[in-house]
Amino acid sequence: MTAPSPLLVVRELSVRNGSSAAARTIVDRLSFSVHAERVALVGESGSGKSLTTRAIMGLLPAPLMASAAELRFDATNLLELGPRDWAVLRGSRLALVLQDPRHALNPVQSVGHQLDEMVRLHGAYSRAERRERIEAMLQAVGLTVRVLGLLPQQLSGGIGQRVVLAMMLLNGPQLLIADEPTSALDVALRDQVLELICELVSTRGMGLLLISHDLQQVARYCDRALVMYSGRIVDECAAAALPHSTHPYTRALWSCRPSGRTYGTELPVLDPNWQIEEPG
Amino acid sequence: MSADSAARRFGVAVLIAWLLLGVMAPWLAPYNPLLQRIADRLQPASALHWLGTDGLGRDVLSRLIYGARPTLGLVVLVGALMVPIGLTLGILAGYCGGWIDRVLSGTTNIVMAFPQLVLALAFVGLLGPGLVHAAFALVLTGWPAYARLARVETQQLRRSDYIAAAQMLGIVGPRLLFGHVLPACIPAMRVRLALDMAGIILAAAALGFLGLAERPPTPEWGSMVADGGKVVFDQWWLATAPGAAILLVSLAFNCLADAPREQADGV
Amino acid sequence: MPTWSIMTASRNSLAALRIVVRALIGLTLTLLALLIVTFGLAKLSPIDPALARVGDHASRSTYLQMRHELGLDASWPVQLLRYVQQLAHGDLGISLSTGQPVEQDLRRVLPATAELATLAMSVGAAVGLALALLAARYAGRASDLLIRFIALLGNSIPVFWLGLVALFVFYARLHWVGGPGRLDDAYEYTIDMPSGFVIVDAWRSGIPGALSSALSHLVLPVLILAGYAIGNVTRLTRTALLNEMHQEYVMLARAKGAGELRVLLHHVLPNAAGLILTVLALTYANLLQGAVLVETVFARPGLGRYLTTALFAGDAPAILGATLLIGLCFVIVNGVTDLLVRLADPRVQ
């Protein structure tokens, strides 16, 4: 039995601050692949997780530049895409969800208008067809049509993130990249939204690339975890195996989250003898 | 070298040259700018007179060099008054809050709606010619911009830990305001000042053009353009030279104003 | 067209009313302040209005009587009150040079300036906005640098000098456009000017060649004044657009699959609209000031030239009247724009 081909193949992806030889390397020769599964990219702030997602989507801001030996999404070579090809790909087969829904939506347009735009960008449908699609999607994320007339600033965090999710999934993408989708939400909502994401992803046979700094969350909801540090992947394991990882950095990340149990104990620190290995 | 830093260097170079011309005029000008030689009037550029002579036979180059002075003086005078007044009022408004803030902000909003050039004209027209009178108008309409930017910076800082830390160290009152809050206002102030100076140069030149600046025969670039304007169809260089000088200096200030802002744009 | 502005305004009509009232109060206070400044100027001026009216050879008693007539022997607060009262009735005094009531003079010259400023603003706004959009779209590249340089130049050129040079090149040497004045001499005295707008009057006069003469005399002043506007509009609009383009929702719009043009026009522009409108309005107000110089250089009748003529003549009532009128326009344009921006932006509510 042949293994199903991966949705996303990343080989030796680097992100540099400029094109000269002296440019600083922020992401250093990253290699991984994503099938129709839930993969998490974890690490501390500044490890380069977010920039990796931007590089995959072709959305790196000006001075930053990406280079890779291979960057493939399904059968499409992402390294060779022109602006028009990107516009066709993004939002239809590849979707992105960010951290703060309040900043992700256009402040002066209603939710309904923005959802409608998403459908119109990738196909010619009649008004009734678009409306049907939008309503079905809203139902799937647990919202009513009431949100259609609201402005982004009138949405609470949880509802806002559901709106963004609905918007990004309207065209049935194959891969969803979620960059810290719950970090800006109340703790009580985080599990709810992440469960929703996982449910949607599995019922539609999608792949998920989740960016998070919360290892406990990743262990609960994802299949595989890639641990990043300083622009490199330093550890890779099944998500369920995270609590028992033997890698020093992964162990440090796992145990550094304070909770009721750790109250009063000393803060764990990284083993000073630990060195980053060169990627093989 | 990026275009921005090239522009900035150009601006600084021109301004230094302008400063030198103004200050060192007596040593740099080849002739006495007031010396009239009617027999040699309206001569084109030559070895003797690098920019020719004007309608009264005066050397244009020398008048150009000396002409740097009135605008230089005005720029310094206006800047020295407008910036301290504006910053102080703005910092006070931002720091004290309450009714002080409301009164000062209201005043700022009101004065910002005044037409600067026209008021400068009115001041000069009613109080008498001279760039000093124009300076009053320019200072009056100029300080609000600095008050506003100082107020915004001060308000942001007030809530910041930076100020709280200073206060915990026992730094309060004027020393806090001027030693710690003021430096934060400097970057925005520099941009605004450069922009304003560009405008002041043009305003002063406009006043000179209308004959309302210095009393003749003192050389001043704007009035030189006006004089040259009378004979522009034949001796075009008389109006072109001082106009180009005004353009260069104003451009220099604008370059200084633009450059750091473009960098802040992240482009 | 998004209906958010209508939706939110009707939903918050009380808040809107509050904003309007506050704006009106601000407007009134600003006008009062302007009045006080002009009043103060008149009082501090060495020009003696009574002396100017009666002349140097009048007797002392005539002089004193004139002083009394003009109310100059009252205390300053009383004079200020009379000043405000007179202004409320539209009485701006008698011009010392023309002998006419100042408001009559102003009413005669205002249309010409309005015509010039509006034409220049239309050209300036259209070109300026287009350039800014181009510059924002290709930010950092060669076309952006070029546009920025053009804007920089536009902000640095002395308008009166440019006018002179343009007259020299395009009128005296190339004969492409008309020269000083609003019409060729042949038409100058044969056309009635009931509306004060030279285009309208020349067209309606029916005299052949009058309209084209009017237009050819307008080309240079309009273009030069427009250039003055383009510098400001381009630079400030570009900054506003770029600031919006760095926001996260813009990146997400691209992630949705929107092309650059759509992003610029449908997402960035509506969000920057408030700022851009403010820029346009302020530029229009500034054009009124630029018109002062352009009218003088091109010898066109208008508010600006009226002011400069009055300045040379030391005609205090005329100077004050013109200053007040321009100041009034300035204040109103500023105030109305501010009000509109506040009302239209759903984020402010």
mmCIF file of N, CA and C in Angstrom, chain C residues 198-240:
data_model
loop_
_atom_site.group_PDB
_atom_site.id
_atom_site.type_symbol
_atom_site.label_atom_id
_atom_site.label_comp_id
_atom_site.label_asym_id
_atom_site.label_seq_id
_atom_site.Cartn_x
_atom_site.Cartn_y
_atom_site.Cartn_z
ATOM 1 N N VAL C 198 -14.877 83.594 -14.597
ATOM 2 C CA VAL C 198 -14.519 84.015 -15.946
ATOM 3 C C VAL C 198 -14.944 82.987 -16.994
ATOM 4 N N ILE C 199 -14.907 81.712 -16.630
ATOM 5 C CA ILE C 199 -15.306 80.691 -17.616
ATOM 6 C C ILE C 199 -16.779 80.842 -17.962
ATOM 7 N N VAL C 200 -17.580 80.962 -16.915
ATOM 8 C CA VAL C 200 -19.024 81.080 -17.134
ATOM 9 C C VAL C 200 -19.342 82.340 -17.936
ATOM 10 N N ASP C 201 -18.761 83.453 -17.493
ATOM 11 C CA ASP C 201 -19.089 84.717 -18.156
ATOM 12 C C ASP C 201 -18.602 84.757 -19.591
ATOM 13 N N ALA C 202 -17.405 84.245 -19.825
ATOM 14 C CA ALA C 202 -16.885 84.281 -21.191
ATOM 15 C C ALA C 202 -17.751 83.414 -22.107
ATOM 16 N N TRP C 203 -18.172 82.267 -21.583
ATOM 17 C CA TRP C 203 -18.982 81.359 -22.393
ATOM 18 C C TRP C 203 -20.334 81.978 -22.704
ATOM 19 N N ARG C 204 -20.943 82.570 -21.687
ATOM 20 C CA ARG C 204 -22.276 83.114 -21.908
ATOM 21 C C ARG C 204 -22.274 84.410 -22.710
ATOM 22 N N SER C 205 -21.105 85.047 -22.792
ATOM 23 C CA SER C 205 -21.086 86.307 -23.532
ATOM 24 C C SER C 205 -21.327 86.082 -25.019
ATOM 25 N N GLY C 206 -21.018 84.868 -25.461
ATOM 26 C CA GLY C 206 -21.258 84.557 -26.864
ATOM 27 C C GLY C 206 -20.229 85.136 -27.809
ATOM 28 N N ILE C 207 -19.275 85.906 -27.281
ATOM 29 C CA ILE C 207 -18.258 86.503 -28.149
ATOM 30 C C ILE C 207 -17.256 85.422 -28.552
ATOM 31 N N PRO C 208 -17.067 85.242 -29.850
ATOM 32 C CA PRO C 208 -16.160 84.156 -30.274
ATOM 33 C C PRO C 208 -14.740 84.397 -29.777
ATOM 34 N N GLY C 209 -14.128 83.317 -29.330
ATOM 35 C CA GLY C 209 -12.744 83.428 -28.871
ATOM 36 C C GLY C 209 -12.623 83.809 -27.417
ATOM 37 N N ALA C 210 -13.717 84.280 -26.831
ATOM 38 C CA ALA C 210 -13.610 84.725 -25.441
ATOM 39 C C ALA C 210 -13.340 83.549 -24.525
ATOM 40 N N LEU C 211 -14.093 82.447 -24.745
ATOM 41 C CA LEU C 211 -13.930 81.303 -23.860
ATOM 42 C C LEU C 211 -12.533 80.713 -23.973
ATOM 43 N N SER C 212 -12.047 80.565 -25.212
ATOM 44 C CA SER C 212 -10.715 79.971 -25.343
ATOM 45 C C SER C 212 -9.665 80.905 -24.758
ATOM 46 N N SER C 213 -9.907 82.206 -24.864
ATOM 47 C CA SER C 213 -8.971 83.137 -24.253
ATOM 48 C C SER C 213 -8.952 82.959 -22.744
ATOM 49 N N ALA C 214 -10.156 82.852 -22.188
ATOM 50 C CA ALA C 214 -10.228 82.668 -20.733
ATOM 51 C C ALA C 214 -9.503 81.396 -20.320
ATOM 52 N N LEU C 215 -9.740 80.317 -21.087
ATOM 53 C CA LEU C 215 -9.121 79.044 -20.737
ATOM 54 C C LEU C 215 -7.602 79.102 -20.870
ATOM 55 N N SER C 216 -7.121 79.751 -21.926
ATOM 56 C CA SER C 216 -5.669 79.766 -22.099
ATOM 57 C C SER C 216 -4.999 80.597 -21.022
ATOM 58 N N HIS C 217 -5.721 81.555 -20.480
ATOM 59 C CA HIS C 217 -5.135 82.318 -19.378
ATOM 60 C C HIS C 217 -5.214 81.568 -18.068
ATOM 61 N N LEU C 218 -6.094 80.555 -18.039
ATOM 62 C CA LEU C 218 -6.247 79.786 -16.797
ATOM 63 C C LEU C 218 -5.249 78.651 -16.681
ATOM 64 N N VAL C 219 -4.762 78.175 -17.827
ATOM 65 C CA VAL C 219 -3.943 76.964 -17.817
ATOM 66 C C VAL C 219 -2.788 77.053 -16.835
ATOM 67 N N LEU C 220 -1.952 78.074 -17.010
ATOM 68 C CA LEU C 220 -0.774 78.158 -16.157
ATOM 69 C C LEU C 220 -1.103 78.322 -14.679
ATOM 70 N N PRO C 221 -1.911 79.305 -14.299
ATOM 71 C CA PRO C 221 -2.191 79.456 -12.866
ATOM 72 C C PRO C 221 -2.786 78.191 -12.258
ATOM 73 N N VAL C 222 -3.702 77.542 -12.980
ATOM 74 C CA VAL C 222 -4.314 76.337 -12.432
ATOM 75 C C VAL C 222 -3.271 75.240 -12.259
ATOM 76 N N LEU C 223 -2.441 75.044 -13.277
ATOM 77 C CA LEU C 223 -1.438 73.982 -13.182
ATOM 78 C C LEU C 223 -0.452 74.244 -12.059
ATOM 79 N N ILE C 224 -0.023 75.506 -11.930
ATOM 80 C CA ILE C 224 0.947 75.817 -10.894
ATOM 81 C C ILE C 224 0.343 75.636 -9.515
ATOM 82 N N LEU C 225 -0.861 76.129 -9.334
ATOM 83 C CA LEU C 225 -1.520 75.965 -8.047
ATOM 84 C C LEU C 225 -1.780 74.482 -7.779
ATOM 85 N N ALA C 226 -2.115 73.742 -8.845
ATOM 86 C CA ALA C 226 -2.341 72.301 -8.687
ATOM 87 C C ALA C 226 -1.061 71.610 -8.256
ATOM 88 N N GLY C 227 0.067 72.056 -8.836
ATOM 89 C CA GLY C 227 1.341 71.468 -8.458
ATOM 90 C C GLY C 227 1.593 71.631 -6.965
ATOM 91 N N TYR C 228 1.243 72.779 -6.461
ATOM 92 C CA TYR C 228 1.359 73.061 -5.038
ATOM 93 C C TYR C 228 0.527 72.062 -4.237
ATOM 94 N N ALA C 229 -0.662 71.766 -4.746
ATOM 95 C CA ALA C 229 -1.528 70.816 -4.049
ATOM 96 C C ALA C 229 -1.002 69.392 -4.171
ATOM 97 N N ILE C 230 -0.498 69.050 -5.340
ATOM 98 C CA ILE C 230 -0.058 67.668 -5.585
ATOM 99 C C ILE C 230 1.015 67.266 -4.588
ATOM 100 N N GLY C 231 1.935 68.181 -4.318
ATOM 101 C CA GLY C 231 3.001 67.859 -3.371
ATOM 102 C C GLY C 231 2.438 67.354 -2.056
ATOM 103 N N ASN C 232 1.516 68.123 -1.486
ATOM 104 C CA ASN C 232 0.922 67.741 -0.207
ATOM 105 C C ASN C 232 0.096 66.484 -0.299
ATOM 106 N N VAL C 233 -0.822 66.469 -1.270
ATOM 107 C CA VAL C 233 -1.759 65.360 -1.358
ATOM 108 C C VAL C 233 -1.020 64.041 -1.546
ATOM 109 N N THR C 234 -0.064 64.029 -2.475
ATOM 110 C CA THR C 234 0.654 62.787 -2.748
ATOM 111 C C THR C 234 1.372 62.283 -1.506
ATOM 112 N N ARG C 235 2.140 63.162 -0.888
ATOM 113 C CA ARG C 235 2.959 62.717 0.234
ATOM 114 C C ARG C 235 2.110 62.197 1.387
ATOM 115 N N LEU C 236 1.120 62.981 1.788
ATOM 116 C CA LEU C 236 0.331 62.591 2.949
ATOM 117 C C LEU C 236 -0.564 61.396 2.655
ATOM 118 N N THR C 237 -1.133 61.343 1.456
ATOM 119 C CA THR C 237 -1.982 60.207 1.120
ATOM 120 C C THR C 237 -1.158 58.934 1.064
ATOM 121 N N ARG C 238 0.017 59.019 0.491
ATOM 122 C CA ARG C 238 0.879 57.846 0.423
ATOM 123 C C ARG C 238 1.179 57.316 1.816
ATOM 124 N N THR C 239 1.513 58.214 2.743
ATOM 125 C CA THR C 239 1.785 57.776 4.105
ATOM 126 C C THR C 239 0.570 57.119 4.722
ATOM 127 N N ALA C 240 -0.598 57.723 4.525
ATOM 128 C CA ALA C 240 -1.820 57.147 5.088
ATOM 129 C C ALA C 240 -2.053 55.749 4.527
#
